[in-house]
Coordinates of C-alpha atoms in Angstrom, one line a residue:
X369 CA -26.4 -16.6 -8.1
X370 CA -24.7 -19.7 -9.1
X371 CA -25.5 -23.4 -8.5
X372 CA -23.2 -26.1 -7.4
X373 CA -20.0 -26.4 -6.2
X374 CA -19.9 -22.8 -7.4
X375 CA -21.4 -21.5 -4.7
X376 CA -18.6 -22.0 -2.3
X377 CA -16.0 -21.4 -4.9
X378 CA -14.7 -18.1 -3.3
X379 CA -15.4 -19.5 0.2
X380 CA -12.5 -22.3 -0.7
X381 CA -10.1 -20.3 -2.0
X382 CA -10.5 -17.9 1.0
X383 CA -10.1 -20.8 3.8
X384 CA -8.1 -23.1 2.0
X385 CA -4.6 -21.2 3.3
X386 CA -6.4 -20.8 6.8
X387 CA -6.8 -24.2 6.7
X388 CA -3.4 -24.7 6.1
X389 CA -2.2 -22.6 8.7
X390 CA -3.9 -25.4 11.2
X391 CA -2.2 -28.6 9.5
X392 CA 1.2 -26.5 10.2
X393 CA 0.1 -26.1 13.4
X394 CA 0.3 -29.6 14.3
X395 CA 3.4 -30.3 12.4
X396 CA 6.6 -31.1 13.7
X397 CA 8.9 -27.9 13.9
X398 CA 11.8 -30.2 12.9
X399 CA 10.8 -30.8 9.4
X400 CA 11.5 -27.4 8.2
X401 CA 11.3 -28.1 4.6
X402 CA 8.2 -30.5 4.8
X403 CA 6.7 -26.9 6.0
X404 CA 7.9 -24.8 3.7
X405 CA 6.8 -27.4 1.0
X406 CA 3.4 -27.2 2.2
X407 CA 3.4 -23.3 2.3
X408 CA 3.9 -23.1 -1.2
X409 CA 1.4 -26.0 -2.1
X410 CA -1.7 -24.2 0.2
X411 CA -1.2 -20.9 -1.9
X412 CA -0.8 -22.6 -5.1
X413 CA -3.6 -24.1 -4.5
X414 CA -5.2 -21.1 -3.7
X415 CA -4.1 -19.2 -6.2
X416 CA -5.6 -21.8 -8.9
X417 CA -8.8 -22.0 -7.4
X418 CA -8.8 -17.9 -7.6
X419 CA -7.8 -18.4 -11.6
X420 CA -10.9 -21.1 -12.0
X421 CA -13.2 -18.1 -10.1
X422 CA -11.6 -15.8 -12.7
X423 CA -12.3 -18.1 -15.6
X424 CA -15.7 -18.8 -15.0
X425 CA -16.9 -15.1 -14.2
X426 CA -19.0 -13.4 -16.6
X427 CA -17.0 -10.4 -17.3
X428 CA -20.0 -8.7 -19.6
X429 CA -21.6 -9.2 -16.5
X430 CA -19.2 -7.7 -13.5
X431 CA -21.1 -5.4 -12.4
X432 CA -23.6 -7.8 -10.4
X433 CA -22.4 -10.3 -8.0
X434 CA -20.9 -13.8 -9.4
X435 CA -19.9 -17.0 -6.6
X436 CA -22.3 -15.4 -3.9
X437 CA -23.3 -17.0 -1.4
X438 CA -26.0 -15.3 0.7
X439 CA -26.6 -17.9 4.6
X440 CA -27.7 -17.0 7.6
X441 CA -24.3 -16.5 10.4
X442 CA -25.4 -14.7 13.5
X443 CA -29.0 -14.4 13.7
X444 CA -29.5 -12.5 16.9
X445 CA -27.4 -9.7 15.4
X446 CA -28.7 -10.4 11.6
X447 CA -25.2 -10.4 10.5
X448 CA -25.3 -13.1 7.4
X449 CA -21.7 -14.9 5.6
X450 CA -22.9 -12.8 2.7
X451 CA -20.0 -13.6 0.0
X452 CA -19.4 -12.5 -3.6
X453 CA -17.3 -11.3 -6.7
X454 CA -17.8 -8.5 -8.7
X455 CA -15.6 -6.6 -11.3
X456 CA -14.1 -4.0 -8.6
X457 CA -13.0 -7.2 -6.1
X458 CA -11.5 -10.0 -9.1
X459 CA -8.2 -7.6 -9.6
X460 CA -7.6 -7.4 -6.0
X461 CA -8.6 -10.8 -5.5
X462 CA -6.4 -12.1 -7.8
X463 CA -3.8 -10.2 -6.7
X464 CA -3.4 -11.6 -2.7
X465 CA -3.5 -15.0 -4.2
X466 CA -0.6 -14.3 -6.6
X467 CA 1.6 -12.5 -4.2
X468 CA 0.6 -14.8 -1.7
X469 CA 2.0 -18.0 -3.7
X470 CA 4.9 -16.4 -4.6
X471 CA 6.1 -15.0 -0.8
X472 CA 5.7 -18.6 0.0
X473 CA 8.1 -19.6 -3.1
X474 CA 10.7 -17.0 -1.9
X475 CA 10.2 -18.2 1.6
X476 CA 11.3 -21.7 0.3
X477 CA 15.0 -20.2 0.8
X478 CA 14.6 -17.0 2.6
X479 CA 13.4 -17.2 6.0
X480 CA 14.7 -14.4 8.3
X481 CA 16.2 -14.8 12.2
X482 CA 15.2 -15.8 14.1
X483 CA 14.0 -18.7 11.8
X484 CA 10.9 -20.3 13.1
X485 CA 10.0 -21.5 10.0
X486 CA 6.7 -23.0 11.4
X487 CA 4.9 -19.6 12.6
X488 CA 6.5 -17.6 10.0
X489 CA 4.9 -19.8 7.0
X490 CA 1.7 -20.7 9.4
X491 CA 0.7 -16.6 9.6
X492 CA 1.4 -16.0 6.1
X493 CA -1.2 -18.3 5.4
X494 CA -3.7 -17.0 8.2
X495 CA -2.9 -13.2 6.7
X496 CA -3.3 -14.6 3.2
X497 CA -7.1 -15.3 4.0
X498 CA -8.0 -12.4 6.1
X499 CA -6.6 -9.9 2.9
X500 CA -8.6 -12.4 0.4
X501 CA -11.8 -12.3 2.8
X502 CA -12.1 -8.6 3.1
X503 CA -12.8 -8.6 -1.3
X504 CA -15.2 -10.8 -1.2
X505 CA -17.6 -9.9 2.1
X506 CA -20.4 -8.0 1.3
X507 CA -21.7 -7.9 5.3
X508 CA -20.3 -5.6 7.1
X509 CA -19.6 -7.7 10.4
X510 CA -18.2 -10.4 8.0
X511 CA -16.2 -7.5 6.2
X512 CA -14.9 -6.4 10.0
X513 CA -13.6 -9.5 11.2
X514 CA -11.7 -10.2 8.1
X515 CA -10.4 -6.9 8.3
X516 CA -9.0 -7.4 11.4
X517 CA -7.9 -10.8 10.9
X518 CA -5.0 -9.5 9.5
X519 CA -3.5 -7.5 12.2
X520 CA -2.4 -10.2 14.2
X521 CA -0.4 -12.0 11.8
X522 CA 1.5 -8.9 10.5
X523 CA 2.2 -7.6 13.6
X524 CA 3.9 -11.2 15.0
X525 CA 5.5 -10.8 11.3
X526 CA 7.1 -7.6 12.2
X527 CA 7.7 -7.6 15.8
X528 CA 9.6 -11.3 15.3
X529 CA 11.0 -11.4 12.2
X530 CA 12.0 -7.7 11.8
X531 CA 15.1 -5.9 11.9
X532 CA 16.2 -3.5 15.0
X533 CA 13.3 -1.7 15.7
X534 CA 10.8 -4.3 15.1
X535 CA 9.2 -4.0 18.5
X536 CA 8.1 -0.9 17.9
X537 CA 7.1 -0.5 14.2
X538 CA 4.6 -3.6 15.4
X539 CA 3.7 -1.8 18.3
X540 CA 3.1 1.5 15.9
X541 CA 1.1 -0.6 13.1
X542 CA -1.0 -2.6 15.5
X543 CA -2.2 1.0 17.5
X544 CA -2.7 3.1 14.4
X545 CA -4.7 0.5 12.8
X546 CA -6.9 -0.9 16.0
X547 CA -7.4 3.2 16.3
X548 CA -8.8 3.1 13.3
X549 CA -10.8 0.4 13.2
X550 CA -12.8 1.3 16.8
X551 CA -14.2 4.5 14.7
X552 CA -15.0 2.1 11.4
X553 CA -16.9 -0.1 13.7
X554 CA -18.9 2.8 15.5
X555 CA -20.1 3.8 11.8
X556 CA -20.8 0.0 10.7
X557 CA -22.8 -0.1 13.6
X558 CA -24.5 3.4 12.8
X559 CA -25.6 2.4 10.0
X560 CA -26.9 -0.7 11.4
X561 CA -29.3 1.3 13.6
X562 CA -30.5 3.9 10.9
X563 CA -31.1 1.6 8.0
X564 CA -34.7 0.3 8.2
X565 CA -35.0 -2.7 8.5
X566 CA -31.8 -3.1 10.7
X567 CA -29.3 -4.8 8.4
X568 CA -25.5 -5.3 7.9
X569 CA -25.9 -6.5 4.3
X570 CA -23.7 -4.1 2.1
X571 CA -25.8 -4.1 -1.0
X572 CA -29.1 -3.2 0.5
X573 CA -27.0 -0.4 2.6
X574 CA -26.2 0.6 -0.8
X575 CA -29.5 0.8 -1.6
X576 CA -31.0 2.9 1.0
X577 CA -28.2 5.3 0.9
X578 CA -28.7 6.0 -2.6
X579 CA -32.8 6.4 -2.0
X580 CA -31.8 9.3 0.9
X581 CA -32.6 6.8 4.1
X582 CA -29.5 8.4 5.8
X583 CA -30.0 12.1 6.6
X584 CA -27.0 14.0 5.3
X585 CA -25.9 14.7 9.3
X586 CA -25.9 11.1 10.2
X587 CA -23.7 10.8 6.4
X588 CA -21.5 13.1 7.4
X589 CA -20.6 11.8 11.1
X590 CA -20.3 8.4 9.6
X591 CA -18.5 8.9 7.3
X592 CA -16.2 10.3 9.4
X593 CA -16.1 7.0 11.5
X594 CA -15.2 5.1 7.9
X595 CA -12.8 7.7 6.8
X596 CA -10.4 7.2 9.9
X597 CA -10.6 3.8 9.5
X598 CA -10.0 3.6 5.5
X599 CA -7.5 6.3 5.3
X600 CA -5.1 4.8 8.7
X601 CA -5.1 2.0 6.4
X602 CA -4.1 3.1 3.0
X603 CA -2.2 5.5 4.5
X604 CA -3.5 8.9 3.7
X605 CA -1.3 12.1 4.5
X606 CA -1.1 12.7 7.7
X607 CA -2.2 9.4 9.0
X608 CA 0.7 7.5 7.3
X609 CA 3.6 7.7 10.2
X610 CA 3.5 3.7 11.2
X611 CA 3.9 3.1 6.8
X612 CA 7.7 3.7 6.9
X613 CA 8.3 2.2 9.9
X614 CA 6.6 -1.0 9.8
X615 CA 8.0 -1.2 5.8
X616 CA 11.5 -0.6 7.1
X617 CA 11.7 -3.1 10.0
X618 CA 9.1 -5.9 8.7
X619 CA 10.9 -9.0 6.7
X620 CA 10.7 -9.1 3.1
X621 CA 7.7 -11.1 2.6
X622 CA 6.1 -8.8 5.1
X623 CA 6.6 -5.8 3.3
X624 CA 6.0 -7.3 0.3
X625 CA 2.2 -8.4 1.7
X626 CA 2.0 -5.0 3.7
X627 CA 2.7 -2.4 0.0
X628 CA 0.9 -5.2 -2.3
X629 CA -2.2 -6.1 -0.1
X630 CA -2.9 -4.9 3.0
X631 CA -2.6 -0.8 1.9
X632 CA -5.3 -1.8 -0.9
X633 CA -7.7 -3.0 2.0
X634 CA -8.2 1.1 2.7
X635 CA -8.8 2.5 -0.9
X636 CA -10.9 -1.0 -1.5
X637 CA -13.2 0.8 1.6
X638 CA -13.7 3.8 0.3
X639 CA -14.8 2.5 -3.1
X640 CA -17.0 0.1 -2.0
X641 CA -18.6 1.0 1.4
X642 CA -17.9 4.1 2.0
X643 CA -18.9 6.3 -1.4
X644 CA -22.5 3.7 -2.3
X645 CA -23.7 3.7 1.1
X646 CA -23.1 7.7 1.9
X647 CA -23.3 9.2 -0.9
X648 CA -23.8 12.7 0.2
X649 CA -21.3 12.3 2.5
X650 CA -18.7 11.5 -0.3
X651 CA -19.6 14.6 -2.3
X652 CA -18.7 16.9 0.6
X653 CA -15.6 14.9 1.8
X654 CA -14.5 14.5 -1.6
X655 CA -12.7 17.9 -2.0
X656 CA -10.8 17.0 1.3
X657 CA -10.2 13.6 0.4
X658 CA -8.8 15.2 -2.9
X659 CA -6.5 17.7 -0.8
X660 CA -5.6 15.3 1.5
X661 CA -4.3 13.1 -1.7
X662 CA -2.5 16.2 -3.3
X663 CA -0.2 16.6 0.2
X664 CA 0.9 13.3 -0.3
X665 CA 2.0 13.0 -3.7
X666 CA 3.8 16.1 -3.1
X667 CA 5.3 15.3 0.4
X668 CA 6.2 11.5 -0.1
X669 CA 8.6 12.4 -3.4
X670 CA 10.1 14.8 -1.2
X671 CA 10.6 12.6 1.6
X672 CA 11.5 10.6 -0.6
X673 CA 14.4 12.6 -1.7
X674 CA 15.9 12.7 1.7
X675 CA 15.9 9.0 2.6
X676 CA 19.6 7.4 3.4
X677 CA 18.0 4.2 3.9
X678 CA 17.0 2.4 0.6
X679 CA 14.2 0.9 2.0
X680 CA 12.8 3.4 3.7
X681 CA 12.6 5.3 0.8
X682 CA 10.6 2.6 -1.1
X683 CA 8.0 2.9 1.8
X684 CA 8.0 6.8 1.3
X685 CA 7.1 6.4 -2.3
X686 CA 4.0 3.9 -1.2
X687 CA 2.5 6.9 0.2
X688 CA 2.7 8.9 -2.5
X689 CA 1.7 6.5 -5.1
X690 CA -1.4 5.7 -3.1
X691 CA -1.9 9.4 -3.1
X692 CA -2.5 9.2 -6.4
X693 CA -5.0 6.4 -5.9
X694 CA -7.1 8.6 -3.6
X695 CA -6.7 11.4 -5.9
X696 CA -9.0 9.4 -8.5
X697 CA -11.1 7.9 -5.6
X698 CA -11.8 12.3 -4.7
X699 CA -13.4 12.7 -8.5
X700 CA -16.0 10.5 -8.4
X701 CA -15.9 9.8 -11.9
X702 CA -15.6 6.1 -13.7
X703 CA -12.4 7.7 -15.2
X704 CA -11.3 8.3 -11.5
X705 CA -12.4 5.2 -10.0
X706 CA -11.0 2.8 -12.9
X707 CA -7.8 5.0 -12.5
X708 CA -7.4 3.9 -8.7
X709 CA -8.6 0.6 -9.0
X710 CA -5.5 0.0 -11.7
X711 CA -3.8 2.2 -9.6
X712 CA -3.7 -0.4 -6.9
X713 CA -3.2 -3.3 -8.8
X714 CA -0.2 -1.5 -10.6
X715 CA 1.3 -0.3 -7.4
X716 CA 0.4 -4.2 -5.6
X717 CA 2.9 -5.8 -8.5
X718 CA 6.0 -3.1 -9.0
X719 CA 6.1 -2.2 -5.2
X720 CA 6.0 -5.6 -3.9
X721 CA 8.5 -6.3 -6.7
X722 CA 10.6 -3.6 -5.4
X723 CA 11.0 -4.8 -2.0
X724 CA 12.0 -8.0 -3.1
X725 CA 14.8 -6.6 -5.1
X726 CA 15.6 -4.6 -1.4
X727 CA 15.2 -7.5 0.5
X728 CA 17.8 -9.2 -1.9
X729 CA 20.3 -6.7 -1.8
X730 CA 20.2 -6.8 1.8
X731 CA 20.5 -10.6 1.9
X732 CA 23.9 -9.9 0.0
X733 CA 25.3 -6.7 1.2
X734 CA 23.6 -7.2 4.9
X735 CA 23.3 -3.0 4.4
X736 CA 20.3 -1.5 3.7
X737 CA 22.0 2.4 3.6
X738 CA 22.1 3.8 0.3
X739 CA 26.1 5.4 1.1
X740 CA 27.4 1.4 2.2
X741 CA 26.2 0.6 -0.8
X742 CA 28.1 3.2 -2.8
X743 CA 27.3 2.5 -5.8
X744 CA 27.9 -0.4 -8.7
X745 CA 25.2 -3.0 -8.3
X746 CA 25.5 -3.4 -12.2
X747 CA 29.0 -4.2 -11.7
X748 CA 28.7 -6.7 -9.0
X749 CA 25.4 -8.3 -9.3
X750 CA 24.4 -7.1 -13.1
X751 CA 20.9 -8.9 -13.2
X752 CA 20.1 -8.1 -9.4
X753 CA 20.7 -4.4 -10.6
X754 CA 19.3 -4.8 -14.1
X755 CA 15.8 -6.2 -12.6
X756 CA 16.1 -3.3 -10.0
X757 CA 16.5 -0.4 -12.4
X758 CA 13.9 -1.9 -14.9
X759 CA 11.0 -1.9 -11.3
X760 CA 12.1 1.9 -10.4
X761 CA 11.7 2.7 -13.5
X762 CA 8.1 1.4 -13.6
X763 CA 7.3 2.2 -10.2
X764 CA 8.5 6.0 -12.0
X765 CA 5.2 5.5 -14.3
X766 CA 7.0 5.1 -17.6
X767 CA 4.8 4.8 -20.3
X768 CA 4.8 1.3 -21.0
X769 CA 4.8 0.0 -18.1
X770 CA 2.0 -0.9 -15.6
X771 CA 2.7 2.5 -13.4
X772 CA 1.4 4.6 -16.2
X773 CA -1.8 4.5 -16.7
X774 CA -3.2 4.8 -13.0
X775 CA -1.5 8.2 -12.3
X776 CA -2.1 9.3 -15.5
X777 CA -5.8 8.7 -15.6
X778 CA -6.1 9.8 -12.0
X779 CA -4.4 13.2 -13.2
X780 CA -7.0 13.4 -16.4
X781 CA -9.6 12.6 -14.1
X782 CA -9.4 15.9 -11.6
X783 CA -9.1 17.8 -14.5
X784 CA -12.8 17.2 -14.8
X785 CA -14.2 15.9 -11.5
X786 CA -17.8 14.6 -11.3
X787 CA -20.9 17.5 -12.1
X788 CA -21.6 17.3 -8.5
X789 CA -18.2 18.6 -7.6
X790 CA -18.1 21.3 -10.3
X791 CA -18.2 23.9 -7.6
X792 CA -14.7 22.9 -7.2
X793 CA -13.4 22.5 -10.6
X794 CA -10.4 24.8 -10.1
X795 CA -9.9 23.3 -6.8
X796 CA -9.1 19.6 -8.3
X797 CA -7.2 21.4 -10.8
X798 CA -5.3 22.3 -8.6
X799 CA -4.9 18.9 -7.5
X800 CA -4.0 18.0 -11.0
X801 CA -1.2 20.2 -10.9
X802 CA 0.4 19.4 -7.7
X803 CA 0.0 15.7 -8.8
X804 CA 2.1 16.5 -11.8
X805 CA 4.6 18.1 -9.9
X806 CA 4.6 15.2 -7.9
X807 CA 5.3 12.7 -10.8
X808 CA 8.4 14.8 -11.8
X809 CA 10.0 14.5 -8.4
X810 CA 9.4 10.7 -8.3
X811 CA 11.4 10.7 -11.3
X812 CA 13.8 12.7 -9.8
X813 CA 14.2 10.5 -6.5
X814 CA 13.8 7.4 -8.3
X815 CA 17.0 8.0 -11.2
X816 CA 18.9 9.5 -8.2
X817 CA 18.7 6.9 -6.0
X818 CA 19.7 4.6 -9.3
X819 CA 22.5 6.9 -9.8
X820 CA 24.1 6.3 -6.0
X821 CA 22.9 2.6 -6.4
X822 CA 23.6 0.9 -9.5
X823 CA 26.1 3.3 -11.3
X824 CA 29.3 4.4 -10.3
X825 CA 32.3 2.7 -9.6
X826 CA 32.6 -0.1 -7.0
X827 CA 33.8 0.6 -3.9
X828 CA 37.1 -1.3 -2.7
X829 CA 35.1 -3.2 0.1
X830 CA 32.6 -4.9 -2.4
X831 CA 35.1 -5.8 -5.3
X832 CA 36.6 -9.2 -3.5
X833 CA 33.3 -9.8 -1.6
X834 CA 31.5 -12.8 -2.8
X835 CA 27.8 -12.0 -4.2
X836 CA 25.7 -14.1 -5.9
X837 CA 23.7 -12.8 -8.4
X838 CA 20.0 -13.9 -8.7
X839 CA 19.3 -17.4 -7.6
X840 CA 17.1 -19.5 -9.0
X841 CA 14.3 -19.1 -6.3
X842 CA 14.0 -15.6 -7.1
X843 CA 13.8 -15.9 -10.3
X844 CA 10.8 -18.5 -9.7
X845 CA 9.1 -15.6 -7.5
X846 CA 10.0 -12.9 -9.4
X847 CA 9.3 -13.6 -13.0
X848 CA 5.5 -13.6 -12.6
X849 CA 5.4 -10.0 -11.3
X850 CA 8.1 -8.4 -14.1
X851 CA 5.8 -10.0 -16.8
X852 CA 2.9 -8.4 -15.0
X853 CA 4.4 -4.7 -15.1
X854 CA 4.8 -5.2 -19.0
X855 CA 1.5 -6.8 -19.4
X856 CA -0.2 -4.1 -17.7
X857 CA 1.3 -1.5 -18.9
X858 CA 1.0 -2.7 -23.2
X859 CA -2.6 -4.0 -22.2
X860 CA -4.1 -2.2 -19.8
X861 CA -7.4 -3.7 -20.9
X862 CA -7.0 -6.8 -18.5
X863 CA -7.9 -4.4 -15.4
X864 CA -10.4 -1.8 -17.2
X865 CA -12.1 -4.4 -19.4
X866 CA -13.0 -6.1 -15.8
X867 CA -13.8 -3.1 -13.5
X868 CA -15.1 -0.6 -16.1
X869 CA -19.1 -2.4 -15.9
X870 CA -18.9 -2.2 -12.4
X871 CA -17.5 1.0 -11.4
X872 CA -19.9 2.8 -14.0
X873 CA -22.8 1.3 -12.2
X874 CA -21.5 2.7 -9.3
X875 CA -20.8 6.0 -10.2
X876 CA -24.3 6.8 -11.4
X877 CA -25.3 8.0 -8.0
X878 CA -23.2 11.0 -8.7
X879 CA -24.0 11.5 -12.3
X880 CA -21.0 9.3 -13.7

C-alpha cells in the first residue's frame, strides 16, 4: 500500500481520458481542431501519468500489489473500487496508454467519413479508460463494468466510422461479446455465493481457490462460465468469427485499439482470474485450452493464405498469433505464462503497427484488395512499403524483433508443460509441433503477400497517380511503435524482468 497522492495514481490515469470525453462533450462541434488538440493532450497526459506509475513501481517487488487502493463502493452487494498494479498488469497497462496517445496523434489528420470529429475523439477516450480499468481492478464487479465499458464505444466506432459492412460487423462484435459476457457474469457471481465470506475481491478469491474452498464440480461449471467469456474475447478458435469482420470494416484507429488492446482483455482473464481462483478447473481445461490454441495457429495461417483483401488478412493472422498466446497460457508454467504475457505485448505493438500501415495504404490507393494493388509499393511509396515490409516481417517472428520470443517460448514451453499436466506430455507436444508448423506458414503468407504487395512492377494505373509517401503525422504516431519492435525483440528483459516475480508467484499453485 502506498501513501499520498499515490494512492490514486492509477485511478487518475484511468479517468483522466473519461474525463475528457465529458469536456468534448460540451464543446462546440465547429472547432474541429480545438477537439482534436484536446484528444491528443487527454492521452498524453495519460500516458505520462502511466510512465510516473511505471517509474515509481518496485519492480523487485511486482509480484504484490503497488498504487492500490482498497474503499468501500457498493456496500449492499460488498463490491469494493478495489484498484492495483502488479508485474502481470504494468505491460498491458502501459501499452493502452501508448497506443491510446498515438491513435489520437494519427487522428489529428485522419478522421474517417463520415467525420464527426467530436464523438469519434470523445469514444476513443471513453474506450481508452474502460481497456486501462480492466488491468488494474482487482473486484470482480469493478472488473465487469470496465469490461463492458468498452463495448459501447467500439461498436459506435465500427458501425459509424466503418467501411461497407460496418452495420453488421458492429452488430456481430456487440452479440458475440455481450454473449459472452452474460456467462462471465453467472460465474463472477458463482463464485460470489461459494466463497465464504461472500466476496467479490479477486485476491482473497485467489486465496480460497488455492486452499480447495471451491469443490472441483462447482470449478469446473465455472469455469466454463469464464471460459466463454475470455475466449469470445481474445478470440479463441472457433469463437473468433466477429475478429475479421469487425477488423475489416472498423476505421484504422479502431482496429488498431481492437488487435492492440481489447483482444488482450481475454488472455489478461484467463491469467489472472480465471487460472488463481479455479485452479483445478485450469488443470483439466488446460489440455483443451491447449488444443483449442493449436487449431488456431494452424487454421489462421491458412486462412490467411486465402485472403484477397489485405486487411482481412491482417485480422486472420491476429487469431493465430493469439493462438500462440493461449498455447503458453495451456502449460501452466512461468515459461508459458511469461511467453503470453510478451506474447501480447509483442503482438499489441507490430499488429496495431500493421493496420496503420493498411489503413495508410488505403488512404492512398482508396483499395484495400491485394490484386488493385498489384504490386510496387516500393516503387511508388518506398518508405510506406519499407515500414510495411520491416512490421510483416516482425509480425513473421524474426529473431530480433519483438515477435520472437513469445511464440518461441510458448513453443519451448509445451514441450514441457507443468508436472500436473504430465499425463499429457505427448499431447502438448503435439501442440508444439502443430505450432511450428504454424510459424512456417505465417512466413509463407506473410513474404507472399509482400511479394504481390510491395515487389513487382507497377501497374499502369498507379504510375501517374499522385501518392504521398509518409507524412509527417504518421511518422509522429508511428515511430514509437517501430522502436518498440526492435527494443523488444534485442531486450526482451523490459517485459520478463517485470512479469517474471509475478507470474512465478502465481504459478506455484501448480508446481511452477
Amino acid at each position: 500500500m502506498n501513501s499520498g497522492w499515490q494512492n490514486w495514481a492509477i485511478t487518475i490515469a484511468t479517468f483522466l481520458p473519461l474525463a475528457g470525453a465529458v469536456v468534448i462533450a460540451f464543446m462546440p462541434s465547429a472547432r474541429d481542431r480545438r477537439i482534436r488538440g484536446l484528444g491528443i493532450l487527454v492521452t498524453g497526459g495519460a500516458l505520462l501519468a502511466a510512465v510516473a506509475i511505471a517509474a515509481g513501481f518496485d519492480y523487485g517487488a511486482g509480484g504484490g500489489l503497488q498504487f492500490e487502493v482498497d474503499t468501500r463502493w457498493i456496500p449492499v452487494i460488498g463490491a469494493r473500487y478495489h484498484v492495483g498494479i502488479d508485474g502481470i498488469s504494468m505491460p498491458l497497462y502501459l501499452l493502452t496508454f501508448a497506443l491510446s496517445f498515438l491513435c489520437a496523434v494519427y487522428s489529428w489528420r485522419f478522421v474517417p467519413e463520415p467525420g464527426r470529429t467530436k464523438a469519434f475523439i470523445a469514444l476513443q477516450l471513453v474506450l481508452e479508460t474502460g481497456m486501462a480499468g480492466t488491468f488494474i481492478a482487482f473486484d470482480l464487479m469493478l472488473f465487469f463494468i470496465f469490461w463492458e465499458l468498452v463495448l459501447v464505444p467500439m461498436y459506435f466506432l465500427i458501425g459509424i466510422w466503418g467501411s461497407a459492412n460496418r452495420e453488421y460487423a458492429a452488430i456481430k462484435f456487440f452479440l458475440y461479446t455481450l454473449f459472452g459476457s452474460v456467462f462471465m457474469l453467472l460465474a463472477f457471481l458463482g463464485m460470489y455465493f461459494r466463497s465464504d465470506p461472500h466476496t467479490f475481491d479477486i485476491l482473497r478469491l485467489q486465496e480460497f481457490g488455492a486452499a480447495g474452498g471451491f469443490g472441483r464440480t462447482f470449478q469446473l461449471v465455472a469455469f466454463t462460465g469464464v471460459f466463454l467469456g475470455f475466449a469470445i474475447k481474445v478470440p479463441m478458435w472457433p469463437f473468433h468469427t466477429w475478429l475479421p469482420d469487425a477488423h475489416t470494416e472498423a476505421p484504422t484507429v479502431g482496429s488498431v485499439l481492437l488487435a492492440g488492446i481489447l483482444l488482450k482483455m481475454g488472455t489478461y482473464g484467463f491469467i489472472r482470474i480465471a487460472l488463481p481462483v479455479l485452479p483445478d478447473a485450469a488443470r483439466a481445461w488446460a489440455p483443451w485450452i491447449g488444443g483449442l490454441a493449436a487449431i488456431a495457429i494452424v487454421y489462421a495461417a491458412l486462412a490467411c493464405l486465402a485472403q484477397k483483401d489485405l486487411k482481412r488478412l491482417i485480422a486472420f493472422s491476429s487469431v493465430g498469433h493469439m493462438g500462440f498466446v493461449m498455447l503458453g497460457i495451456a502449460t501452466l508454467t512461468p515459461i508459458g505464462i511469461n511467453a503470453a504475457i510478451f506474447g501480447m505485448v509483442a503482438h499489441g505493438v507490430i499488429t496495431g503497427m500493421l493496420f496503420f500501415c493498411v489503413g495508410s495504404i488505403y488512404d492512398r490507393y482508396h483499395t484495400r484488395m491485394i490484386a488493385d494493388l498489384g504490386g510496387g509499393l516500393m516503387q511508388k511509396v518506398p518508405y510506406l512499403g519499407g515500414v510495411f515490409a520491416f512490421v510483416a516481417i516482425a509480425s513473421l517472428g524474426l529473431p530480433g524483433l519483438a515477435g520472437f520470443w513469445g511464440e518461441v517460448m510458448a513453443l519451448l514451453s509445451s514441450y514441457q508443460p507443468a508436472d500436473v499436466l504430465s499425463d499429457n506430455l505427448a499431447l502438448f507436444r503435439a501442440f508444439m509441433v502443430a505450432g511450428g508448423v504454424g510459424t512456417i506458414l505465417t512466413a509463407g503468407y506473410f513474404l507472399w503477400m509482400l511479394q504481390r504487395v510491395n515487389m513487382g512492377t507497377l501497374p499502369d494505373r498507379w504510375k501517374e497517380a499522385a501518392l504521398p509517401d509518409i507524412a509527417p503525422v504518421e511518422w509522429v504516431s508511428w515511430a514509437p511503435l517501430l522502436v518498440a519492435i526492435v527494443a523488444l525483440g534485442i531486450f526482451p528483459r523490459l517485459v520478463f524482468g517485470v512479469t517474471d516475480g509475478a507470474v512465478s508467484g502465481l504459478m506455484r499453485l501448480f508446481g511452477g
